[in-house]
Coordinates of C-alpha atoms in Angstrom, one line a residue:
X6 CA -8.7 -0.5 -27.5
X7 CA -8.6 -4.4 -28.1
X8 CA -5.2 -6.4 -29.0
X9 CA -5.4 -7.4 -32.2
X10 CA -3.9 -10.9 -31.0
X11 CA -4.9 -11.5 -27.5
X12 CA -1.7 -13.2 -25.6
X13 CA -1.6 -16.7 -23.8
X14 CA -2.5 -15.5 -20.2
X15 CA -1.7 -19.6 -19.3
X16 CA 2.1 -18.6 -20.1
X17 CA 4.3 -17.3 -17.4
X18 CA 7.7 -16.5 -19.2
X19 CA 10.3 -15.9 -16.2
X20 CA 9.1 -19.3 -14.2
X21 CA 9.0 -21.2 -17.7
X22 CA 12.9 -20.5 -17.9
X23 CA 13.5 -20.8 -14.6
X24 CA 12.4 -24.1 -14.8
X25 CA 14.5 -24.9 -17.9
X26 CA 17.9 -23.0 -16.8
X27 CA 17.4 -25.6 -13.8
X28 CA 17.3 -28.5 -15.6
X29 CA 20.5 -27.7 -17.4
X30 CA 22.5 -27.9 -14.4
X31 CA 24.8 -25.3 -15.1
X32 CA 28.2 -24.9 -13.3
X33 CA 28.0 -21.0 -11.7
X34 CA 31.0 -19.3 -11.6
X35 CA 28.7 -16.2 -11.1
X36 CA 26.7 -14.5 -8.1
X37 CA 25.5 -15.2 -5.7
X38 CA 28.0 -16.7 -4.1
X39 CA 25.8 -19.7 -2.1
X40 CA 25.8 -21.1 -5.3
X41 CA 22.5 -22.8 -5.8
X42 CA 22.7 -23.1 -1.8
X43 CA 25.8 -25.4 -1.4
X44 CA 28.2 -22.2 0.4
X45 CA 25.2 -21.8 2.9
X46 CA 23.7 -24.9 3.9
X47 CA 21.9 -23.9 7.6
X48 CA 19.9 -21.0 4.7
X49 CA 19.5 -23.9 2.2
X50 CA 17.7 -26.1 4.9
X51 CA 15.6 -22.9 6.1
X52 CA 14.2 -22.4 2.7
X53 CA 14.2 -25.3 0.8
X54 CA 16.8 -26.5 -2.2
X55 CA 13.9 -25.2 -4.6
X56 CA 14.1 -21.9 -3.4
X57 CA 17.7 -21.4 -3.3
X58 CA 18.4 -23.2 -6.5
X59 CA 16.7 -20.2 -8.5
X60 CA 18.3 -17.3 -6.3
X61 CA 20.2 -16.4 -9.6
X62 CA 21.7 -13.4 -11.2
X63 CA 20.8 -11.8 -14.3
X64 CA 22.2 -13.5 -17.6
X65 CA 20.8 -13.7 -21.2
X66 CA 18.6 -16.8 -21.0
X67 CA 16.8 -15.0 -17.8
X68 CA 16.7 -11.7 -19.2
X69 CA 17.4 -8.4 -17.4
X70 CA 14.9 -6.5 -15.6
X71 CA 17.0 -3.0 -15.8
X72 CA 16.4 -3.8 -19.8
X73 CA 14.5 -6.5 -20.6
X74 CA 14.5 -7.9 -23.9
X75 CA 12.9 -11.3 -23.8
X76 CA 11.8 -13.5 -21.0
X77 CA 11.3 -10.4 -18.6
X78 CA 9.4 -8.5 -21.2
X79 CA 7.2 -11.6 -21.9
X80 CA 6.4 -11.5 -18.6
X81 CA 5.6 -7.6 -18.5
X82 CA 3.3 -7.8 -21.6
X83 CA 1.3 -10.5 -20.0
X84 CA 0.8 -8.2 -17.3
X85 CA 0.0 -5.1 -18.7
X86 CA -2.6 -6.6 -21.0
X87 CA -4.1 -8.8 -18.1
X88 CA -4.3 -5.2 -15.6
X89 CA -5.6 -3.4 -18.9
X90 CA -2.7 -1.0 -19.0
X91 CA -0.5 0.0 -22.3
X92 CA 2.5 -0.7 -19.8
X93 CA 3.7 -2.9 -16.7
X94 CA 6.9 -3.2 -15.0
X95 CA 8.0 -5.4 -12.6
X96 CA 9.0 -3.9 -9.1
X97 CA 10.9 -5.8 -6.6
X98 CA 11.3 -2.7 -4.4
X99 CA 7.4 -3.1 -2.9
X100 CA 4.8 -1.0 -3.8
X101 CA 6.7 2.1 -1.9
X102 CA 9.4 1.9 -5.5
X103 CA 6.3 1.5 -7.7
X104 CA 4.9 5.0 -6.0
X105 CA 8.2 7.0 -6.1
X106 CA 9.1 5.7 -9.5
X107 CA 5.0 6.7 -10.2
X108 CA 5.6 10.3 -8.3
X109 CA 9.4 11.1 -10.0
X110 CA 8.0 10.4 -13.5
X111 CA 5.9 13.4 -13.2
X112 CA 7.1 15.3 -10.5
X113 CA 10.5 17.6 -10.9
X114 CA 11.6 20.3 -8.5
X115 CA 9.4 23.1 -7.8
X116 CA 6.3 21.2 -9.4
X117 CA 3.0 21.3 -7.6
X118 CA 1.0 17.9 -7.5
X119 CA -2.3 17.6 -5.9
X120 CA -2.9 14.7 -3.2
X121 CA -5.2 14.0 -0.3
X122 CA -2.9 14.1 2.8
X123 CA -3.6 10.5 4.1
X124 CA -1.1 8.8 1.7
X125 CA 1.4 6.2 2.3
X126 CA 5.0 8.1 3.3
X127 CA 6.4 6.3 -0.2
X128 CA 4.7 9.5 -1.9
X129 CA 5.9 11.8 0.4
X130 CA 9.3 10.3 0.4
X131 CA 9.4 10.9 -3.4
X132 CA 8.7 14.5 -3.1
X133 CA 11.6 14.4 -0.3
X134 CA 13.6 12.9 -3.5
X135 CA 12.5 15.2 -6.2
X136 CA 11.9 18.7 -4.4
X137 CA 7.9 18.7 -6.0
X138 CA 5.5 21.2 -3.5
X139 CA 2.2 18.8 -2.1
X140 CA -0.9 20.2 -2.6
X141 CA -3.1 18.4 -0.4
X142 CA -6.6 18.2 -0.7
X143 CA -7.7 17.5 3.3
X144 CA -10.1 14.3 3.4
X145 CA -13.2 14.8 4.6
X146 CA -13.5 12.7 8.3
X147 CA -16.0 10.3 9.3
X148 CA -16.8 11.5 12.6
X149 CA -18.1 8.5 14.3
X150 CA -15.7 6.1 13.4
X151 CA -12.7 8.9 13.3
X152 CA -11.2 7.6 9.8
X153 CA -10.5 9.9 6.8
X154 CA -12.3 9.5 3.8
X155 CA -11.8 9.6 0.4
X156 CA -11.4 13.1 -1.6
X157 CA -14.7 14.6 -2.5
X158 CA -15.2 15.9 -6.2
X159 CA -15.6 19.6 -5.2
X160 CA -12.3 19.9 -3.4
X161 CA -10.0 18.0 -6.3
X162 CA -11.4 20.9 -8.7
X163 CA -10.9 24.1 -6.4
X164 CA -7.5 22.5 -5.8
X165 CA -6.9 22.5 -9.8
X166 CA -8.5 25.5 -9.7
X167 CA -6.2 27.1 -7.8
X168 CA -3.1 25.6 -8.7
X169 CA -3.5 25.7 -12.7
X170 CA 0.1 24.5 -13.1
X171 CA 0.0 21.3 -10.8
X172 CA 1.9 18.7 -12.7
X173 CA -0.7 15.5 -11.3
X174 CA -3.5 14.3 -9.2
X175 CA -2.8 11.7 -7.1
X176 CA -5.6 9.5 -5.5
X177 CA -5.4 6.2 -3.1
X178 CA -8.0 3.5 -4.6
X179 CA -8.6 2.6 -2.2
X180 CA -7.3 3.3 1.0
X181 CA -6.4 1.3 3.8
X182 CA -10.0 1.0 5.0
X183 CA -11.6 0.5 1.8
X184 CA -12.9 3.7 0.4
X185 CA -12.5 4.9 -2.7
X186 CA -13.0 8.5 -4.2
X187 CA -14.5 9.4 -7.9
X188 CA -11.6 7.7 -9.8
X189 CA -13.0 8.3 -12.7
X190 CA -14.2 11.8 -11.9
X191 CA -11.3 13.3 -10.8
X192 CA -9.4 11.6 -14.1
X193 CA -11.8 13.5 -16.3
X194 CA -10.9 16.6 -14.3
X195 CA -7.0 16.4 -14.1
X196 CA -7.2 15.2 -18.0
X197 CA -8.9 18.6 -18.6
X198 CA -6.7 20.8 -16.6
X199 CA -4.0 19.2 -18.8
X200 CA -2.7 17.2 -15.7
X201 CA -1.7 13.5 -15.1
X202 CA -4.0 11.3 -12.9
X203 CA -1.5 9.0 -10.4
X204 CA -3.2 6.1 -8.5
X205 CA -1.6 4.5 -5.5
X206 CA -3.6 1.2 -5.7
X207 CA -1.4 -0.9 -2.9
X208 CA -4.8 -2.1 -1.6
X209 CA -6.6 -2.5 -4.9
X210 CA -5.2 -5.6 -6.8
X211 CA -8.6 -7.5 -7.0
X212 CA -10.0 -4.7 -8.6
X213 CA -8.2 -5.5 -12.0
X214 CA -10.0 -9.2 -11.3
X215 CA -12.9 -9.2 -9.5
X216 CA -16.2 -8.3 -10.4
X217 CA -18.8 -6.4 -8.9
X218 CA -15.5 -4.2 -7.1
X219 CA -14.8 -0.8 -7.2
X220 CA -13.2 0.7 -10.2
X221 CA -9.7 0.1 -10.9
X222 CA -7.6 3.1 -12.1
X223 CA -6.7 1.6 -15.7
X224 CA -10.4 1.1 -16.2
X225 CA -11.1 4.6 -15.3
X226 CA -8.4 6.3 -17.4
X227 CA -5.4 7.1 -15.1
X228 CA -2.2 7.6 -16.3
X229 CA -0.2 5.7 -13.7
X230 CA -0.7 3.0 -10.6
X231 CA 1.3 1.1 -8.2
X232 CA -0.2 -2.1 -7.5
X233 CA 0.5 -4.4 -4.6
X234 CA 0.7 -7.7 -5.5
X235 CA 1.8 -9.1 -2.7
X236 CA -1.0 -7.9 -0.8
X237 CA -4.8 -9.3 -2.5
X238 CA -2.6 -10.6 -5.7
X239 CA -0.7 -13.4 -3.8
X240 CA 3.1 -12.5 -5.0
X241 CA 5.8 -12.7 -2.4
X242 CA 6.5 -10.2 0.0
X243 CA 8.0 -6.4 -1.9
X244 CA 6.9 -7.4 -5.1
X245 CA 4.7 -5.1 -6.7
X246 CA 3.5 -3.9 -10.3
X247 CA 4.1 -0.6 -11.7
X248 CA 1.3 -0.1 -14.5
X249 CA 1.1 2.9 -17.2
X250 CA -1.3 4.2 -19.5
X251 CA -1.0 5.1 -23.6
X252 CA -0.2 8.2 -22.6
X253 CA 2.7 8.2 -20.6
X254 CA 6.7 7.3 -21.9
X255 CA 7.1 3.6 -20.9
X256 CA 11.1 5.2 -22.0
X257 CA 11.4 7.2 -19.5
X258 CA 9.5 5.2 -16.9
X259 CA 12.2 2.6 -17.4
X260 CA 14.6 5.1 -16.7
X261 CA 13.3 6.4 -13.8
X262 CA 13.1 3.1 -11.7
X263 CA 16.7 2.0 -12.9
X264 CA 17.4 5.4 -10.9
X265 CA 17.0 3.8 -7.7
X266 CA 15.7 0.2 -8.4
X267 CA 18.3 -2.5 -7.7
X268 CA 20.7 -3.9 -11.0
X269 CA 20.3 -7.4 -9.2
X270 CA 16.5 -8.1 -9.5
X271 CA 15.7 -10.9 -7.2
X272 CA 14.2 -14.3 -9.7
X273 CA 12.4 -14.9 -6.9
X274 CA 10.0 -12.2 -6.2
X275 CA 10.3 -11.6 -10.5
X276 CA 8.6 -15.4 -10.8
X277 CA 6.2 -14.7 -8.3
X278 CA 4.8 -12.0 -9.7
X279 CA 4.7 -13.8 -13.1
X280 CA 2.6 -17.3 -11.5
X281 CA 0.5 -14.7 -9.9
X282 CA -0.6 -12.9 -12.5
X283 CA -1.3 -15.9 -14.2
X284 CA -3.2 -17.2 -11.1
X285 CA -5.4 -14.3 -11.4
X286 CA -5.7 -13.7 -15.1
X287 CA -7.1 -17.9 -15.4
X288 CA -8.5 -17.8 -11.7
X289 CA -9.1 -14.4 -10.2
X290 CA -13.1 -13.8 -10.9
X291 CA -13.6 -16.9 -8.6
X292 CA -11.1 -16.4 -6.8
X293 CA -12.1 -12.9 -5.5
X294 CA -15.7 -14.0 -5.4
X295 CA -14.7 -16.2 -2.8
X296 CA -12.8 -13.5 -0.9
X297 CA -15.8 -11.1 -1.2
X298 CA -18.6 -13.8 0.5
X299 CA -16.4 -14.4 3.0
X300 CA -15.8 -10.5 4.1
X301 CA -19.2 -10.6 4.0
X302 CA -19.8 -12.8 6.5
X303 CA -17.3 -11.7 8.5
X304 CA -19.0 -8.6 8.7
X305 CA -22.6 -9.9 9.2
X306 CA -21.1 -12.5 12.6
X307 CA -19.0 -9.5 13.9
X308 CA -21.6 -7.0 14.2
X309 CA -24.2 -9.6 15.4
X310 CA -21.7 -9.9 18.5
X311 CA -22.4 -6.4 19.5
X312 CA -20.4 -3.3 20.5
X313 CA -18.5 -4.0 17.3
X314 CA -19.0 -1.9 13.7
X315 CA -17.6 -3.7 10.6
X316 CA -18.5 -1.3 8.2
X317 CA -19.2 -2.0 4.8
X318 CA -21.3 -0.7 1.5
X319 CA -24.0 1.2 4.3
X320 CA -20.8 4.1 4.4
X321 CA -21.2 4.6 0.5
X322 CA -22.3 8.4 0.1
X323 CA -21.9 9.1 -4.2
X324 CA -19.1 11.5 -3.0
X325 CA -16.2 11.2 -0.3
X326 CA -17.0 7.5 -0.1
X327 CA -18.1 6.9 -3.9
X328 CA -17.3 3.2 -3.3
X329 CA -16.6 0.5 -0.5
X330 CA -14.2 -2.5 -1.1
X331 CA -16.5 -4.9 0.0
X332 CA -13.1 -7.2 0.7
X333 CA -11.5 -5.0 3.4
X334 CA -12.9 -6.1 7.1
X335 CA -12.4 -2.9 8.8
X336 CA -14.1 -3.0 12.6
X337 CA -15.1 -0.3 14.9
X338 CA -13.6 -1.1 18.6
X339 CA -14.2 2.2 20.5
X340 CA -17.9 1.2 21.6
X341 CA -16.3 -1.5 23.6
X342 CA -14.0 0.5 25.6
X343 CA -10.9 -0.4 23.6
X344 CA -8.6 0.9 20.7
X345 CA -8.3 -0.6 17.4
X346 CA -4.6 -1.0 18.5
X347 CA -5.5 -3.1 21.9
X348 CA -7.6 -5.9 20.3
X349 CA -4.8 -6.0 17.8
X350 CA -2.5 -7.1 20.7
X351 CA -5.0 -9.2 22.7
X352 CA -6.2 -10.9 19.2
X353 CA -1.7 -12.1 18.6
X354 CA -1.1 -12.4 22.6
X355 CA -4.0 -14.2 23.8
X356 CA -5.7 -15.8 20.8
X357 CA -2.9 -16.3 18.7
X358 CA -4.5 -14.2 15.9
X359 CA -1.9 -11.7 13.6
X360 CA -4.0 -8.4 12.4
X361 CA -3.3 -6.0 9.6
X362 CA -3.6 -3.5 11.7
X363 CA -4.8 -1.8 15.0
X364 CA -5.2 2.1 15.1
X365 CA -6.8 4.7 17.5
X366 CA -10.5 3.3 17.1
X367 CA -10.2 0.5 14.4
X368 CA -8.9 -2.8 13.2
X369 CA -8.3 -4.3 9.5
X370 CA -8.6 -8.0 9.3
X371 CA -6.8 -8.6 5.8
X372 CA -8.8 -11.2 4.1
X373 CA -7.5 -12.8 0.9
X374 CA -7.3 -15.6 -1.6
X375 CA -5.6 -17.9 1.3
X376 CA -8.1 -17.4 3.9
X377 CA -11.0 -20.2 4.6
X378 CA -14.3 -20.5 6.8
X379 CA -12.9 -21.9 9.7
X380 CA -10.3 -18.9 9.8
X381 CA -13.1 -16.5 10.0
X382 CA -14.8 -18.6 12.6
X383 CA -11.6 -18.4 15.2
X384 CA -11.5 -14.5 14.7
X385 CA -15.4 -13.8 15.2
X386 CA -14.9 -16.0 18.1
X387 CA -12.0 -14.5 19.4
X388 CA -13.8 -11.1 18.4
X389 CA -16.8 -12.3 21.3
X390 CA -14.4 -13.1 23.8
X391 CA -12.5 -10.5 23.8
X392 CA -15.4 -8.0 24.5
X393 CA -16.8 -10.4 27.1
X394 CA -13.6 -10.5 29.1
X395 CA -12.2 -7.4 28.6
X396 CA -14.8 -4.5 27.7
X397 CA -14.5 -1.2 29.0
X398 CA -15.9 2.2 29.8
X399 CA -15.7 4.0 26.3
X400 CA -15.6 7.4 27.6
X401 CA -12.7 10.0 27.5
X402 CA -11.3 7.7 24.5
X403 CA -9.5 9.7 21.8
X404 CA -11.1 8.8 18.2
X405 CA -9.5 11.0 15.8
X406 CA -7.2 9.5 13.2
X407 CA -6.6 12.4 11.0
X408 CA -5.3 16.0 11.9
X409 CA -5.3 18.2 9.1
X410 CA -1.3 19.7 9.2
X411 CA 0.0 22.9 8.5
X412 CA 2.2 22.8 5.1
X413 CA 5.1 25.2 6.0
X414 CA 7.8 24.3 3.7
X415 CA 8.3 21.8 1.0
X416 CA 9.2 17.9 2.2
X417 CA 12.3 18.2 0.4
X418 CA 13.4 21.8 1.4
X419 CA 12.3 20.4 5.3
X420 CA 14.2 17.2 5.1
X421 CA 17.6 18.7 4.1
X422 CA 17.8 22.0 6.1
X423 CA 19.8 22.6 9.5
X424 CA 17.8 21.3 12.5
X425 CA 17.8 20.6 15.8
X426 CA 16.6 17.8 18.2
X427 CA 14.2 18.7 21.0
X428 CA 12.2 16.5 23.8
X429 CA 8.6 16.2 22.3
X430 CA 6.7 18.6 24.2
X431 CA 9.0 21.5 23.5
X432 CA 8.5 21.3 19.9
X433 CA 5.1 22.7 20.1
X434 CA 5.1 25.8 17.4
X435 CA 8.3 24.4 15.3
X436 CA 9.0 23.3 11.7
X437 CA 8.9 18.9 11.8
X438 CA 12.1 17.7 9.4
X439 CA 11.4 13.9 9.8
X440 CA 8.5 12.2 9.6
X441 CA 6.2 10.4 12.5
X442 CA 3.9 7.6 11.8
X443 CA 2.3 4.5 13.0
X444 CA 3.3 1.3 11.1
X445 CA 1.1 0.3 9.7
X446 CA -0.4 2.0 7.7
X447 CA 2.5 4.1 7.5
X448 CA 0.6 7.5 6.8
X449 CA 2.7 10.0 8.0
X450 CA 1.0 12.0 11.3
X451 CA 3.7 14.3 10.9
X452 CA 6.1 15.0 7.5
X453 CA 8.8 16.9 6.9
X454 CA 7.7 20.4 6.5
X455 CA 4.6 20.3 8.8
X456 CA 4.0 22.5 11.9
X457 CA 3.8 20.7 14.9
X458 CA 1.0 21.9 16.9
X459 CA -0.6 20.7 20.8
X460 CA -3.0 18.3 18.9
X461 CA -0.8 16.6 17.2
X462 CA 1.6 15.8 20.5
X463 CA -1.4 14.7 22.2
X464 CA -2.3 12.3 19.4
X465 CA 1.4 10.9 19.1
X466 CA 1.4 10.5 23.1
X467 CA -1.8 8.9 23.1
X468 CA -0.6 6.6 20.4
X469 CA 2.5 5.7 22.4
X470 CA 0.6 4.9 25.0
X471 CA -1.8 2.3 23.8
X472 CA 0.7 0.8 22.5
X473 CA 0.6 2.2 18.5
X474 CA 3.9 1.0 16.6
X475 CA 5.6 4.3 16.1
X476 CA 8.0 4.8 13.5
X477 CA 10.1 7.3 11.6
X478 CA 11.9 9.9 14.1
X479 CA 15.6 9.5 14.4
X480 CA 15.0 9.2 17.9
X481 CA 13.7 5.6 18.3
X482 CA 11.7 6.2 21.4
X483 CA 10.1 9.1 20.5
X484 CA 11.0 11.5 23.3
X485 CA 12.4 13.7 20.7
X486 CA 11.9 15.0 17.4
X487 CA 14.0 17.1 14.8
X488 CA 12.9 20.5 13.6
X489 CA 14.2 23.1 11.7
X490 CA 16.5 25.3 13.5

């Protein structure tokens, strides 16, 4: 449905009276206390007197962003209009508050909500929160390259089949590597089942902008998505958009964040989101153009090197890969004797090169509005040297990424009961209570709730070992894990 008066996508609201409340030179007898950066000069020096100088608390020309009523709100209808949603909010918790404030909207104790199983730990997290039951909907695998996929159409309906009073569908568009599922599929299906379609788009900002992209889950009906603008959208670092559909309580969505969203919203990450929005709603189709041809050629140099696989559109099936994000530089590494994880670290300690992300068998090479040619050039480069110098035997390499788990009890019920620490390999059989991931992508191997079983030990010692960044036990060396006593 068109706006009958189209706004001025040229306007950003929050920056605009930024800019003025700085000209006034008002005396602050408020927080914080560095006070424009005078109480904390070695910080002020670090980060510039621009920066500083509009580290400022809420107050009514700047709006609130627990209730916005003018500048803030400006800034939110730019934003939903520009991503084609009814609603936006601001988030300056990262995408991770946008997913639980996306998941505790729906979800309430004892509600079932359908997922795939290779989701961020923000989502299970939530369900920790709110005491919802997963339903996951196990991704089919890519066998060669040991990644999961996305979830095929026939499994979302037998799961909504089988669980008639599910609350939600939640799908990743895409994921980490770049796949997406049947958005707007499995929309028509959890719309008909009387269910609420939940998009966690952290990886998916260009999608709003670009063209010739994958579907983005406004466009294809959802209800809710968390959008990562810091990530494709060029925001600063945990600022994020929460976006909503007609159909949801914009209310009540407000409510929910203000549950566990901070009361002292940082102007700084608020502003960026509001120049970057702008950015993309003047610039973005070029922009994103740009960042397209050069994946592209990425692609086409690293798998002229040999022993490499950057894989791109060629993985697109119509089912468990309906699309490809043609912007994500995802590279095969096992042919050449190493893990995804181990060119990660030769890439930063020999070649001065910082990765996404290494895993088991791949990279991701995060390529965005602020790369350029000759940055490409150094990694494919780097990329030939490495296998010339340092190739391997590929043989007796683990390549699975994904283990399908065992749902025992709910992540809430798991995360709160009585439990007991154990060294790793004795936990073989027992209930996990915490959860085990590496970081990135921070998909949990192991949740709260999950039974831990001989494959998954191996795969978290293998991990270890190569030199994964492990994450989430309370035990930070991960010779132990809690289970339920």
């Amino acid at each position: 449905m068109e706006n009958k008066t189209k706004l001025d996508q040229s306007r950003a609201p929050i920056y605009e009276a930024l800019e003025r409340f700085r000209q006034m030179r008002v005396v602050p007898f408020d927080v914080p206390g560095h006070k424009r950066g005078r109480g904390n000069p070695e910080l002020t020096a670090f980060l510039g007197q621009q920066c500083v100088g509009v580290d400022v608390n809420s107050m009514k020309p700047l709006d609130n962003l627990c209730h916005p009523v003018s500048v803030i709100r400006e800034a939110e209808q730019l934003a939903a209009e520009a991503f084609g949603a009814a609603h936006a909010f601001l988030m300056v918790g990262g995408t991770t508050s946008a997913v639980q404030s996306m998941v505790l909207t729906v979800c309430k104790r004892g509600d079932e909500i359908i997922l795939p199983r290779n989701v961020h730990r923000s989502v299970i997290n939530a369900l920790v929160l709110c005491g919802a039951v997963p339903v996951y909907v196990n991704p089919e695998m890519d066998q060669r390259l040991g990644i999961s996929l996305g979830m095929k159409r026939e499994q979302v309906a037998k799961a909504i089949a089988e669980h008639p009073k599910a609350v939600a569908v939640l799908v990743n568009n895409p994921t980490y590597y770049g796949i997406c599922s049947d958005l707007k599929a499995i929309v028509e299906m959890a719309h008909a089942a009387g269910m609420l379609c939940l998009a966690d788009e952290a990886h998916g900002t260009h999608f709003y902008f670009g063209e010739n992209l994958p579907i983005s889950a406004m466009a294809a009906g959802a209800d809710m998505a968390s959008v990562s603008m810091h990530k494709s959208g060029g925001s600063l670092t945990q600022s994020s958009f929460l976006l909503a559909g007609p159909n949801v309580h914009a209310g009540y969505v407000r409510q929910i964040i203000n549950l566990t969203q901070t009361t002292s919203g940082s102007y700084l990450l608020m502003s960026s989101l509001d120049i970057s929005r702008r950015n993309l709603a003047l610039r973005g189709k070029q922009i994103f153009e740009q960042v397209k041809k050069l994946a592209e050629y990425a692609r086409s140099e690293i798998n002229a090197i040999g022993g490499y696989y950057a894989f791109g559109q060629e993985m697109v099936n119509g089912d468990s890969v309906f699309a490809f994000d043609p912007t994500k530089l995802s590279v095969h590494t096992l042919d050449i004797g190493l893990a995804g994880i181990e060119v990660y670290d030769l890439l930063r300690d020999e070649y001065d090169i910082q990765i996404e992300f290494g895993d088991i068998g791949n990279l991701l090479a995060y390529i965005s509005i602020g790369d350029r040619v000759q940055e490409i050039e150094r990694l494919v480069s780097a990329l030939a040297e490495i296998r010339r110098l340092y190739q391997k035997d590929p043989s007796g390499m683990m390549s699975q990424e994904y283990i399908d788990p065992e749902v025992v009890v709910s992540p809430q019920e798991a995360f709160y009961a009585a439990k007991e620490s154990l060294p790793l390999r004795e936990t073989e059989g027992r209930v996990c209570s915490e959860f085990v991931m590496c970081y990135p992508p921070g998909i949990p191997i192991l949740a709260p709730g999950e039974k831990i079983t001989r494959e998954i030990l191996n795969y978290i010692e293998y991990a270890k070992a190569i030199g994964c960044s492990m994450t989430g036990p309370e035990d930070p060396d991960i010779l132990r894990l809690n289970v339920l006593a």
